[in-house]
Coordinates of C-alpha atoms in Angstrom, one line a residue:
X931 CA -23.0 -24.0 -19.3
X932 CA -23.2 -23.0 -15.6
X933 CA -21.5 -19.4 -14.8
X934 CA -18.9 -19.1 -12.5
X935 CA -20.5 -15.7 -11.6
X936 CA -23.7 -14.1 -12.1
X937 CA -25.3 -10.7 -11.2
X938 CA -29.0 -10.5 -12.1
X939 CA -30.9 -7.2 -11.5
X940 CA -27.7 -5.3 -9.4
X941 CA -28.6 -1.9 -8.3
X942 CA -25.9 0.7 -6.3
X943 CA -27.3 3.8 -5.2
X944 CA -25.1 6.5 -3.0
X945 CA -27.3 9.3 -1.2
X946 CA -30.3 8.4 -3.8
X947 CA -28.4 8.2 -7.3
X948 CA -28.1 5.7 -8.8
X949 CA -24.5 4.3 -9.9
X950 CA -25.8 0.9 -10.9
X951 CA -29.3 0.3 -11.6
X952 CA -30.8 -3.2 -13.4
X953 CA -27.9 -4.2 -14.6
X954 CA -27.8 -8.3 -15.3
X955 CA -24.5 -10.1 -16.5
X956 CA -23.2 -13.7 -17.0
X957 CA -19.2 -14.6 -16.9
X958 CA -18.9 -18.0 -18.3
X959 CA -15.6 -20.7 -18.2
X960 CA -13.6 -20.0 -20.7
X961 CA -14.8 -16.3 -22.3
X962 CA -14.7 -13.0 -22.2
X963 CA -17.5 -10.6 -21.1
X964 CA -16.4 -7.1 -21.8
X965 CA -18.2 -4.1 -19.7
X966 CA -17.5 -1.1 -22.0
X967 CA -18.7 2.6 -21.8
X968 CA -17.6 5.9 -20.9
X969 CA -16.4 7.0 -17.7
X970 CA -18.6 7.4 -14.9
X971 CA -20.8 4.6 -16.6
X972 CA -21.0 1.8 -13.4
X973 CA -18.2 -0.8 -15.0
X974 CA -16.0 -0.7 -11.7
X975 CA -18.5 -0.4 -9.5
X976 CA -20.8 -3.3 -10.9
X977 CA -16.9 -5.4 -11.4
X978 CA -16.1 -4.8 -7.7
X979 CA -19.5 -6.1 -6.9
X980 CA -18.5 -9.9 -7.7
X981 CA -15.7 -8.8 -4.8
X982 CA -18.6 -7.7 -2.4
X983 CA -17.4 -4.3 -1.9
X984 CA -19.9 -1.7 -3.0
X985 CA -19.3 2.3 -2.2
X986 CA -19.5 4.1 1.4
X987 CA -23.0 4.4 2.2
X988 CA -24.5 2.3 -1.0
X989 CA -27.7 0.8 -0.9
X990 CA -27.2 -2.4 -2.7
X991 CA -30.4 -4.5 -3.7
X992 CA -30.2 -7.4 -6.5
X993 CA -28.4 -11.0 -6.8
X994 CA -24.4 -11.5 -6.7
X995 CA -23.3 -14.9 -7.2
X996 CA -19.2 -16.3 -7.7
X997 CA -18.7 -20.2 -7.7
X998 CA -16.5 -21.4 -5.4
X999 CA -13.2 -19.8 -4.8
X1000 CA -11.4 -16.1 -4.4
X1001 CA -11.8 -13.7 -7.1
X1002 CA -8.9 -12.3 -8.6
X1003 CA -9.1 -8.6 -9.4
X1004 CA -6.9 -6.6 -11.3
X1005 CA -7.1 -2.8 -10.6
X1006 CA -6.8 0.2 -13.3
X1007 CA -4.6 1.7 -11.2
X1008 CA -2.3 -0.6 -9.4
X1009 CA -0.5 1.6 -7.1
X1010 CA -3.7 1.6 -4.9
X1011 CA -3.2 -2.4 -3.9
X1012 CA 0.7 -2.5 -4.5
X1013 CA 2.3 -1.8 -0.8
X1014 CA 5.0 0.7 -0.9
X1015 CA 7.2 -0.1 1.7
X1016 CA 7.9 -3.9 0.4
X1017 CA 9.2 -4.8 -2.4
X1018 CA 7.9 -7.0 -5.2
X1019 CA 8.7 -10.5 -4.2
X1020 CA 7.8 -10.1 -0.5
X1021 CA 4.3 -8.9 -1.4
X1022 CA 4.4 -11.8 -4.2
X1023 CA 5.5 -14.9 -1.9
X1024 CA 3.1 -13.4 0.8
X1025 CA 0.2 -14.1 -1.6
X1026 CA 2.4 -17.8 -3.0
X1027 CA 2.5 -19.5 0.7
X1028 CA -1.3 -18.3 1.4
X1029 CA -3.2 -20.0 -1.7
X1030 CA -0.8 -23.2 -1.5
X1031 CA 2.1 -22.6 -4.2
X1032 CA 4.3 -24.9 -2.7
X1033 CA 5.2 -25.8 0.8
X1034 CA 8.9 -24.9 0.6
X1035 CA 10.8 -22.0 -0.3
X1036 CA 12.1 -23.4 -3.7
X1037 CA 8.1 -23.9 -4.0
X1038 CA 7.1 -20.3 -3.7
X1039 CA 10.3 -18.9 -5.6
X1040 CA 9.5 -20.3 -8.6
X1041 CA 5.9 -20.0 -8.5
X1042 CA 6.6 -16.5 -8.2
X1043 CA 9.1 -16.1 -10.8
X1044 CA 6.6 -18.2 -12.9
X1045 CA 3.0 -15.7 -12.2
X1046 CA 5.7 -12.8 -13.3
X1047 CA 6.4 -14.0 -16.2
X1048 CA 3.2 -15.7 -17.3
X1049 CA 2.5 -11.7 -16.6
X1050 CA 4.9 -10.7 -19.3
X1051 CA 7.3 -9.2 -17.0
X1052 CA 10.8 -9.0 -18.4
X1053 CA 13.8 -10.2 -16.2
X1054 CA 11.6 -11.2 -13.2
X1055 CA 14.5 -12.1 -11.0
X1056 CA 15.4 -8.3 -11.1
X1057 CA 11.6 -7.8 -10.3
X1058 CA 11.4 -9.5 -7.4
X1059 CA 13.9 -6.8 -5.8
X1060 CA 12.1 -3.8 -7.0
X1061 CA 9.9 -1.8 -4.9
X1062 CA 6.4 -0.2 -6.2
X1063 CA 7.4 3.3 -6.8
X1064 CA 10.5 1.9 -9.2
X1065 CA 8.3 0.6 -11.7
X1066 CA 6.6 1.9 -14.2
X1067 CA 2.3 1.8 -14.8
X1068 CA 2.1 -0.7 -17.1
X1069 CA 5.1 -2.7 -15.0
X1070 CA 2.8 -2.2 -12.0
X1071 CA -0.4 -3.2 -13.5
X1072 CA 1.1 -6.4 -14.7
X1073 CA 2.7 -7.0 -11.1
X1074 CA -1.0 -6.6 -9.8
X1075 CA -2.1 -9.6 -12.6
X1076 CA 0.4 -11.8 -11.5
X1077 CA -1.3 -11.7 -7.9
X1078 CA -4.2 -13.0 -9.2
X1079 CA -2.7 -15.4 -10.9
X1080 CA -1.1 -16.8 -7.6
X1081 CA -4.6 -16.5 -6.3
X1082 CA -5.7 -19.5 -8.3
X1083 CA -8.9 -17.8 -8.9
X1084 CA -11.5 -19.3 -11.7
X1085 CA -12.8 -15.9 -12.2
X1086 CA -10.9 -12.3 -12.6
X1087 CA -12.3 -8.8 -13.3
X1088 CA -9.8 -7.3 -15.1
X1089 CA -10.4 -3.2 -14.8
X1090 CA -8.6 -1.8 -17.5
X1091 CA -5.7 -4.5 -17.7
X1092 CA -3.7 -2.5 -20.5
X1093 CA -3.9 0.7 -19.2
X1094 CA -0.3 2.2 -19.7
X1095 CA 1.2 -0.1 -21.7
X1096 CA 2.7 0.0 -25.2
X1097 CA 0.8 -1.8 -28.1
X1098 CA 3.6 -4.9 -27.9
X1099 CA 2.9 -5.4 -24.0
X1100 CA -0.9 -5.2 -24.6
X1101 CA -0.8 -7.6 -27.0
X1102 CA 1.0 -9.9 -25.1
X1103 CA -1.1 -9.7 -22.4
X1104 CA -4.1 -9.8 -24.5
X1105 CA -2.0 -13.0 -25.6
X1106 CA -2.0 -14.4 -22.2
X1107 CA -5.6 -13.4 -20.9
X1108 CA -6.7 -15.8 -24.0
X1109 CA -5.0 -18.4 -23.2
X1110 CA -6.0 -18.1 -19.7
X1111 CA -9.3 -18.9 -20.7
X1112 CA -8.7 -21.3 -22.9
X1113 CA -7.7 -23.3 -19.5
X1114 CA -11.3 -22.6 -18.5
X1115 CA -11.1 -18.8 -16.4
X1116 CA -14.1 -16.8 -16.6
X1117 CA -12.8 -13.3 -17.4
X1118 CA -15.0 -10.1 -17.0
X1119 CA -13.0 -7.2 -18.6
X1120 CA -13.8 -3.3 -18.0
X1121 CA -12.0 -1.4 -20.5
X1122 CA -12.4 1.4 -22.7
X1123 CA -9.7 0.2 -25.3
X1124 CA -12.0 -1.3 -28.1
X1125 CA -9.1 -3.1 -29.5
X1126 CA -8.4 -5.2 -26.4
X1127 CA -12.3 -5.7 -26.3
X1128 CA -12.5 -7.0 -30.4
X1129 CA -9.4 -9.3 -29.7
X1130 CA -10.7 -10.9 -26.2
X1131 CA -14.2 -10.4 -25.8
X1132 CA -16.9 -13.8 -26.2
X1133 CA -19.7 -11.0 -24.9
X1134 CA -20.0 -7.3 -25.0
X1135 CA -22.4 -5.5 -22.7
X1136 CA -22.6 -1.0 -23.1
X1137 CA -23.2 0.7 -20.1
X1138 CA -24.3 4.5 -19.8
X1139 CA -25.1 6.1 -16.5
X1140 CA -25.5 3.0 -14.8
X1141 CA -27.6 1.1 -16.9
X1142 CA -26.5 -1.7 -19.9
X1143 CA -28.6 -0.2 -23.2
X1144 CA -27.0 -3.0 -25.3
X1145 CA -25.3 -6.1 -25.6
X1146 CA -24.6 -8.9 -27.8
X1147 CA -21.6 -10.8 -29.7
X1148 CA -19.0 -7.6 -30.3
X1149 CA -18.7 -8.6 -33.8
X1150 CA -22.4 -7.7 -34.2
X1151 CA -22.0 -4.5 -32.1
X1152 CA -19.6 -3.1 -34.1
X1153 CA -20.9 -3.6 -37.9
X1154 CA -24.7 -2.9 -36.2
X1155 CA -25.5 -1.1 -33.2
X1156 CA -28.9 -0.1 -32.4
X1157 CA -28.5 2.3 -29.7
X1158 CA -27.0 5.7 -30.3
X1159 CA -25.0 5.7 -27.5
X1160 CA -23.1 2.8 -28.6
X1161 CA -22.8 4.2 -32.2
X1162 CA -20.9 7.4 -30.4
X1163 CA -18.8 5.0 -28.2
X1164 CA -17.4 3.2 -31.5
X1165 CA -17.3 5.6 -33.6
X1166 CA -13.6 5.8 -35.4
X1167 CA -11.2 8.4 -33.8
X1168 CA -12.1 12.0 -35.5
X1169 CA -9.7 14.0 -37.5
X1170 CA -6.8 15.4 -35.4
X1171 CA -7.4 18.7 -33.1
X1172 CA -5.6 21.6 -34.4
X1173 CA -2.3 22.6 -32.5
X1174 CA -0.1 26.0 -33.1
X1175 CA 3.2 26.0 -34.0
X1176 CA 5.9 26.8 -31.2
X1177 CA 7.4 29.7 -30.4
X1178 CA 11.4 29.8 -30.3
X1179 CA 11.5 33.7 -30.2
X1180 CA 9.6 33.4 -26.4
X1181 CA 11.8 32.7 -24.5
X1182 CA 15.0 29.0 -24.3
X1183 CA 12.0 26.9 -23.2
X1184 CA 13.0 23.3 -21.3
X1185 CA 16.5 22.4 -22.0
X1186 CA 17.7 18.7 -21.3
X1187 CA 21.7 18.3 -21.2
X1188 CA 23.1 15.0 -20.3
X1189 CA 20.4 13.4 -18.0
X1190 CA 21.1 10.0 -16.2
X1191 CA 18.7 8.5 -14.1
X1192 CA 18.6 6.0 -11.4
X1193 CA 16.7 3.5 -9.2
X1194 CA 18.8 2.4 -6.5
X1195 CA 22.1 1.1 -8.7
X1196 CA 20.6 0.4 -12.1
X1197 CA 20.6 3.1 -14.8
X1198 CA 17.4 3.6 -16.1
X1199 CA 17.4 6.7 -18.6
X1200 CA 19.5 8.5 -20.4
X1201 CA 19.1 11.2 -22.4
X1202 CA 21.9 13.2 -23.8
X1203 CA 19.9 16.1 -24.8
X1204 CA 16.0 17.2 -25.6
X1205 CA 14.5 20.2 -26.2
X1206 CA 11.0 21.8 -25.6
X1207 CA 10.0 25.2 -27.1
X1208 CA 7.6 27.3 -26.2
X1209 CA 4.2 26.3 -26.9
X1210 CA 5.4 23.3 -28.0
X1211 CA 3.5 19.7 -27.8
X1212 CA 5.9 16.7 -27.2
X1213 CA 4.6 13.5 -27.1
X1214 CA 7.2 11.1 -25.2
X1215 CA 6.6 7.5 -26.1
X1216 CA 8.1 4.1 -26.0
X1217 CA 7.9 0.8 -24.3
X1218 CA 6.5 0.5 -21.1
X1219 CA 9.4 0.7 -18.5
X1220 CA 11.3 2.4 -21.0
X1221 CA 11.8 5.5 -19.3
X1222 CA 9.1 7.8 -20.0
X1223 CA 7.3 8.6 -16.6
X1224 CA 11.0 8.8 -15.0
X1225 CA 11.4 11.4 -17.7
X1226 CA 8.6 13.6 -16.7
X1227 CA 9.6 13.1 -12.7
X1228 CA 12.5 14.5 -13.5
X1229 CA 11.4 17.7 -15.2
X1230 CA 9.3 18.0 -12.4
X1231 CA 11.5 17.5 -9.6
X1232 CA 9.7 13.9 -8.2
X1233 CA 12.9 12.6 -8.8
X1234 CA 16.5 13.6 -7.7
X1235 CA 18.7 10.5 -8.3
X1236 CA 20.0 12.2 -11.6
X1237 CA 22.9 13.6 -13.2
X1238 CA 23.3 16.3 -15.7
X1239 CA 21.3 19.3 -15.8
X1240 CA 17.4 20.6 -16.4
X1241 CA 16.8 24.7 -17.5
X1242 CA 14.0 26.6 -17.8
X1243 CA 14.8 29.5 -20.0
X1244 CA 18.5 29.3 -19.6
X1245 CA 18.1 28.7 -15.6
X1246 CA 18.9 25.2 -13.9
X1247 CA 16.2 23.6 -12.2
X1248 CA 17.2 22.2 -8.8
X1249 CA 16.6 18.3 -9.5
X1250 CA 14.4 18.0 -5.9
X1251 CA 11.5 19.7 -5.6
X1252 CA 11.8 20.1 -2.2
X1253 CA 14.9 22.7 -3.4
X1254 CA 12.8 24.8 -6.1
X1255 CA 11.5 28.5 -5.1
X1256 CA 7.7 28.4 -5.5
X1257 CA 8.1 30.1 -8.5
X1258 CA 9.9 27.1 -10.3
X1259 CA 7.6 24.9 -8.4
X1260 CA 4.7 26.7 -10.2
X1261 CA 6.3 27.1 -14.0
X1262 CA 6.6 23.1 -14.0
X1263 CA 3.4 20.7 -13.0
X1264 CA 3.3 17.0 -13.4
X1265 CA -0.5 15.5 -14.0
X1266 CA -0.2 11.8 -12.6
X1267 CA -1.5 8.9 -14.7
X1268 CA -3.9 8.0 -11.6
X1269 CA -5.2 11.3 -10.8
X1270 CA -7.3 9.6 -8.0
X1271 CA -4.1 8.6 -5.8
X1272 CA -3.1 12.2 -6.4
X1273 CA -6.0 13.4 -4.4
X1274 CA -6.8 13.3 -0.6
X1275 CA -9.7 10.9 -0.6
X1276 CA -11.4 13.3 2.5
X1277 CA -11.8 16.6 1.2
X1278 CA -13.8 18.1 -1.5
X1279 CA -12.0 18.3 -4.9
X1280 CA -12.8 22.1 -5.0
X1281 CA -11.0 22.7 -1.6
X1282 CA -7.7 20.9 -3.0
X1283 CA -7.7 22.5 -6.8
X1284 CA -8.0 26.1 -4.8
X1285 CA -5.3 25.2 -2.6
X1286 CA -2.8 25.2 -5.9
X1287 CA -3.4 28.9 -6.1
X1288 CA -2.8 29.8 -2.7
X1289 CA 0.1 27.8 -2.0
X1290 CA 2.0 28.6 -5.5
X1291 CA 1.0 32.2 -6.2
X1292 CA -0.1 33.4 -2.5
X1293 CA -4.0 34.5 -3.7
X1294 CA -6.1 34.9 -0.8
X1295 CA -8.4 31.6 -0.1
X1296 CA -11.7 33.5 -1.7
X1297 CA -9.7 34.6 -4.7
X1298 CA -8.0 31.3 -4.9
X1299 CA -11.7 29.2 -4.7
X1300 CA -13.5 31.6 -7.4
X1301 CA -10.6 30.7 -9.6
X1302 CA -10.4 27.2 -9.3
X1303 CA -14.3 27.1 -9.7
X1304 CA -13.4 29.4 -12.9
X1305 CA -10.7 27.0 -14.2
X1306 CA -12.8 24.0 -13.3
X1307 CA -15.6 25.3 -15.4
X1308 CA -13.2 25.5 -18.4
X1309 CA -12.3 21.4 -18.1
X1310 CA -15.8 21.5 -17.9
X1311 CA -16.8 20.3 -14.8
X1312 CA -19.8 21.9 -12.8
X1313 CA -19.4 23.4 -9.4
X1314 CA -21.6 20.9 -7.5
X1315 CA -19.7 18.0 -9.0
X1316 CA -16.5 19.6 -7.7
X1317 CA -17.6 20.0 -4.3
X1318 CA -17.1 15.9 -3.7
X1319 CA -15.0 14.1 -2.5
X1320 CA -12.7 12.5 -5.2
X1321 CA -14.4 8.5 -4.8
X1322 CA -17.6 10.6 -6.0
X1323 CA -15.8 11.4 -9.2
X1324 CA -15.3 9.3 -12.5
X1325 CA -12.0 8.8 -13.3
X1326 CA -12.1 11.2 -16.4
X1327 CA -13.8 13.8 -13.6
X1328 CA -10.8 13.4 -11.6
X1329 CA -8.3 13.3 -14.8
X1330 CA -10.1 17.0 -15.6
X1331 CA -9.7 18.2 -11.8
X1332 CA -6.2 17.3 -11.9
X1333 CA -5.5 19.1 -15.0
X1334 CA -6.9 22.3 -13.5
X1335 CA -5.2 21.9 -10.3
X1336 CA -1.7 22.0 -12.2
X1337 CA -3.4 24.8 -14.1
X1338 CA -4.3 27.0 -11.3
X1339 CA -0.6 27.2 -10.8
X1340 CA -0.1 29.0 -14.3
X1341 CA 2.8 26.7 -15.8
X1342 CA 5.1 27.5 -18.2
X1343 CA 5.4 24.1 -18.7
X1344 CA 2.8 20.9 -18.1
X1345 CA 4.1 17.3 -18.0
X1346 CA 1.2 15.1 -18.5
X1347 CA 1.5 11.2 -17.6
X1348 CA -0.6 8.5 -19.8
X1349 CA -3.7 10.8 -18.9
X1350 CA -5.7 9.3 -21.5
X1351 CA -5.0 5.9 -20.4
X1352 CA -8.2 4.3 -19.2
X1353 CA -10.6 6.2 -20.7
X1354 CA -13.2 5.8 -23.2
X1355 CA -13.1 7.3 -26.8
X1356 CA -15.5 10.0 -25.9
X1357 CA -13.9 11.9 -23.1
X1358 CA -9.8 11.0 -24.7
X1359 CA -11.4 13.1 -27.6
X1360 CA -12.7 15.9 -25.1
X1361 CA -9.6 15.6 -22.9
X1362 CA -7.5 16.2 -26.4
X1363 CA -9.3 19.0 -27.0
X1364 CA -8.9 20.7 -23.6
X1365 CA -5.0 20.4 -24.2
X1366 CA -5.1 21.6 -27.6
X1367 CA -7.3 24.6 -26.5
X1368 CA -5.1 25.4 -23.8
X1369 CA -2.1 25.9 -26.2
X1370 CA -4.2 28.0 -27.9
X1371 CA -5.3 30.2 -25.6
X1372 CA -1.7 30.3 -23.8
X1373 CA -0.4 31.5 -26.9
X1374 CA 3.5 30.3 -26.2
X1375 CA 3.5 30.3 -22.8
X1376 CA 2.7 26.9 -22.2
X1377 CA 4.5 23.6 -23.3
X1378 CA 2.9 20.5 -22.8
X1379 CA 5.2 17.4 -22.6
X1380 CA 2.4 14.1 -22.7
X1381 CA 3.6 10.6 -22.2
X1382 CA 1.7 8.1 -23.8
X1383 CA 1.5 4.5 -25.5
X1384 CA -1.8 6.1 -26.8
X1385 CA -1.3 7.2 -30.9
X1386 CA -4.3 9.3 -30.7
X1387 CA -3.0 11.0 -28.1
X1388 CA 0.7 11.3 -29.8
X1389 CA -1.2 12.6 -32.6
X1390 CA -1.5 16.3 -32.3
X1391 CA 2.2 16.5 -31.2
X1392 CA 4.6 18.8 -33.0
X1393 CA 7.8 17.0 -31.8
X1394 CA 7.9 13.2 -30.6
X1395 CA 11.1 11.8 -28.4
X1396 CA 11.0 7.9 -28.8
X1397 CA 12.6 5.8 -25.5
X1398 CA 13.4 2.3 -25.6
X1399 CA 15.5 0.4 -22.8
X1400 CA 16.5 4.3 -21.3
X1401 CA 17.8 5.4 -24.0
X1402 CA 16.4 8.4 -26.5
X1403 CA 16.2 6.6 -29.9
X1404 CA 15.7 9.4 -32.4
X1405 CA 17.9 12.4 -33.7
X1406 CA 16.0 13.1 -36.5
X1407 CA 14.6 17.2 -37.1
X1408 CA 11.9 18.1 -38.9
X1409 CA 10.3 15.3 -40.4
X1410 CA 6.9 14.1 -39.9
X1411 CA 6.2 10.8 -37.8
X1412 CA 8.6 8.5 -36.3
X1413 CA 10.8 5.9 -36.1
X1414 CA 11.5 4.2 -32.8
X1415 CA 13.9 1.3 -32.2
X1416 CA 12.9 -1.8 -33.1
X1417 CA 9.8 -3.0 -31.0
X1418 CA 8.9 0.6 -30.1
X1419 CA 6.0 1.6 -31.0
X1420 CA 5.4 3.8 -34.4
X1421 CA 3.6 6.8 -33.4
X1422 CA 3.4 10.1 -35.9
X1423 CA 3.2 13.6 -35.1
X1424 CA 0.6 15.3 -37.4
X1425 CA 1.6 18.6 -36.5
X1426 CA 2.8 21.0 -38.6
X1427 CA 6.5 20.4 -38.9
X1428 CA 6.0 17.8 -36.7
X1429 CA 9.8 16.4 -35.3
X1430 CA 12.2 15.6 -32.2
X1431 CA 15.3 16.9 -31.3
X1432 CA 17.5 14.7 -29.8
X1433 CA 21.2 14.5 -29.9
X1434 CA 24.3 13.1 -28.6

């Protein structure tokens, strides 16, 4: 069977490393290859290859060959191709009338309403009208795969296609990517969720620092790897990291009274009331779109079209952050899900963590960079790594950098967004631990609210608040796991008195 692309002896190299180096791969009509490994490993950069775009400054030596036609790619993080000033439908019909949908407006319209939902977007006349920034992750990603699917293209690499999505979406698009090519598409998917890769993948390929060190049919990888890297890679999530109990006599903590959100007209949360103690881990889950990241951007202040009221020990938070004293602007930080876009792509990760400290607690700029090199040490990145630019980083190196950016601001309380999203077993388990250590060590002075479709991530939670359609599902207290509303994901808190408080 002739490929409908081929990459035979690829190398990438950026001021003599090597990102790539050897790597051959085969996408057929009609299967799956899977690139799996752990962050940092060369599975973008050898995807974005079969795109012919290669790093700033690469030296690129080897053979990249695509038959016939565009590629579609789909992005992990889809905010970085989704234009923000137009809304959904412009940007689809743009992409409709160039790769010959139809000829007339009726034409394009429906072959856009068609791409979203063959995308599993819900409602995709309400889409349409929506602009980037009023959808969710997982609503964006799937926006992003419905532009390829306009594109007509008979191969796509698919970068992490069910990053930030809930287990129902991912299986439907796991659904749909199969029977994509069953209609003969050549799919090469980068991901770092081994379930999407067992239900999808023809062909499995492990990468580590650049290079494969084993392939084969996944069914064989998985029952008998012969590389030890690939053995660690698989291996079966670990017991859960130890979490302490809160601490209700320090302090009210984060008090949520009768929140309603908004996007332009349309409701989209509400939340009648939800507590978090100190030293508390909630997990937030539910549905993508459901609610969740609005959630968080309201704690946070990132989004102001809200009623009802937000405290911090008793005290109101101003709902924009543009009206919070730099002390409240400090006591709550919001990690973004794609901690690249949250950096300034020109200057040195180091230089923006050590800005955190002098902007939010006024340390002088050598204080201020000895700290951040301090607190980046503890997320366990090394000072020469730091000192690039963010494109140099893997995403889990920027997902670390991020974390001790919002840290360097010494928070009372940290609202993480789907930060284990994307990333390979091996640094979700180190990222896991980082959080659970820094409870720990804050001893009730940090709360940490994590959204997540992830259950290993909801895991070491002592409370979990379940949203479905905008609306908190639970008011149960004090019993372990949950129970979402129908469809919503079932995700237990192992905690000790693990529970959510919610109420009407």
């Amino acid at each position: 069977m002739r490929p409908v692309a081929e990459i035979k002896d690829l190398r990438i190299a950026v001021d003599g490393r090597a990102l790539v180096d050897g790597v051959n791969l085969r996408v057929l009509p009609g299967r799956v290859t899977a690139l799996v490994g752990a962050s940092g490993s060369g599975k973008t950069t050898t995807g974005l290859a079969l795109l012919g775009e290669h790093p700033p400054g690469a030296r690129v030596s080897g053979e990249v060959r695509v038959e016939g036609g565009p590629v579609g790619y789909v992005p992990q993080h889809p905010a970085t191709v989704l234009n923000p000033a137009r809304r959904v439908g412009a940007l689809l019909r743009d992409i409709a009338r160039t790769h010959g949908t139809g000829r007339s407006r009726e034409d394009v319209r429906r072959g856009v309403l068609r791409a979203l939902s063959h995308a599993q977007l819900p409602d995709p006349e309400a889409m349409v009208r929506r602009f980037p920034h009023q959808l969710s992750g997982g609503q964006q990603q799937r926006v992003v795969l419905a532009q390829a699917l306009l594109l007509g293209a008979r191969v796509v690499v698919a970068d992490e296609p069910t990053t930030g999505q809930d287990p129902r979406t991912a299986r439907r698009v796991i659904e749909h990517l199969g029977a994509l090519t069953a209609r003969g598409l050549g799919l090469l998917l980068l991901s770092h969720d081994l379930d999407v890769v067992r239900s999808l993948a023809d062909d499995m390929l492990v990468m580590r620092e650049g290079r494969v060190v084993e392939s084969g049919p996944p069914e064989r990888l998985w029952t008998a790897p012969r590389h030890a890297w690939t053995r660690e890679l698989l291996a079966p999530a670990p017991a859960t990291v130890s979490v302490p109990a809160a601490h209700p006599a320090r302090g009210a903590g984060l008090d949520v009274r009768g929140l309603t959100a908004r996007h332009g007209r349309t409701e989209v949360l509400r939340v009648p009331r939800l507590t978090v103690r100190p030293g508390e881990w909630l997990a937030v889950a539910g549905p993508s779109g459901s609610g969740k990241t609005t959630l968080g951007r309201c704690l946070a202040g990132l989004h102001r079209d809200h009623d009802g009221t937000v405290l911090l020990d008793g005290a109101p938070l101003p709902r924009s952050l543009r009206d919070r004293s730099r002390e409240q602007l400090a006591a709550v930080q919001y990690v973004f899900q794609d901690a690249g876009a949250a950096f300034d792509a020109y200057r040195p990760v180091l230089d923006q963590v050590a800005r955190t400290a002098v902007r939010l607690r006024g340390a002088g700029p050598a204080g201020a960079r000895a700290d951040a090199l301090r607190t980046l040490a503890g997320t366990g990145l090394a000072e020469d790594v730091v000192r690039r630019t963010p494109a140099r980083l893997s995403g889990g190196e920027l997902q670390r950098a991020a974390l001790a950016r919002a840290l360097l601001a010494r928070p009372r309380v940290l609202v993480c967004d789907e930060i284990t999203s994307g990333l390979d077993t091996v640094t979700r388990r180190g990222i896991l631990d980082l959080l659970a250590g820094l409870l720990r060590e804050a001893d009730g002075k940090l709360s940490l609210v994590l959204i997540t479709h992830d259950p290993v991530a909801a895991a070491p939670a002592t409370a979990v608040a379940v949203l479905d359609g905008g609306d908190l599902r639970l008011g149960a207290t004090g019993t372990p796991g949950t129970h979402g509303a129908p469809g919503a994901p079932a995700i237990p808190g192992t905690g000790a008195g693990a529970r959510a408080r919610a109420g009407r």
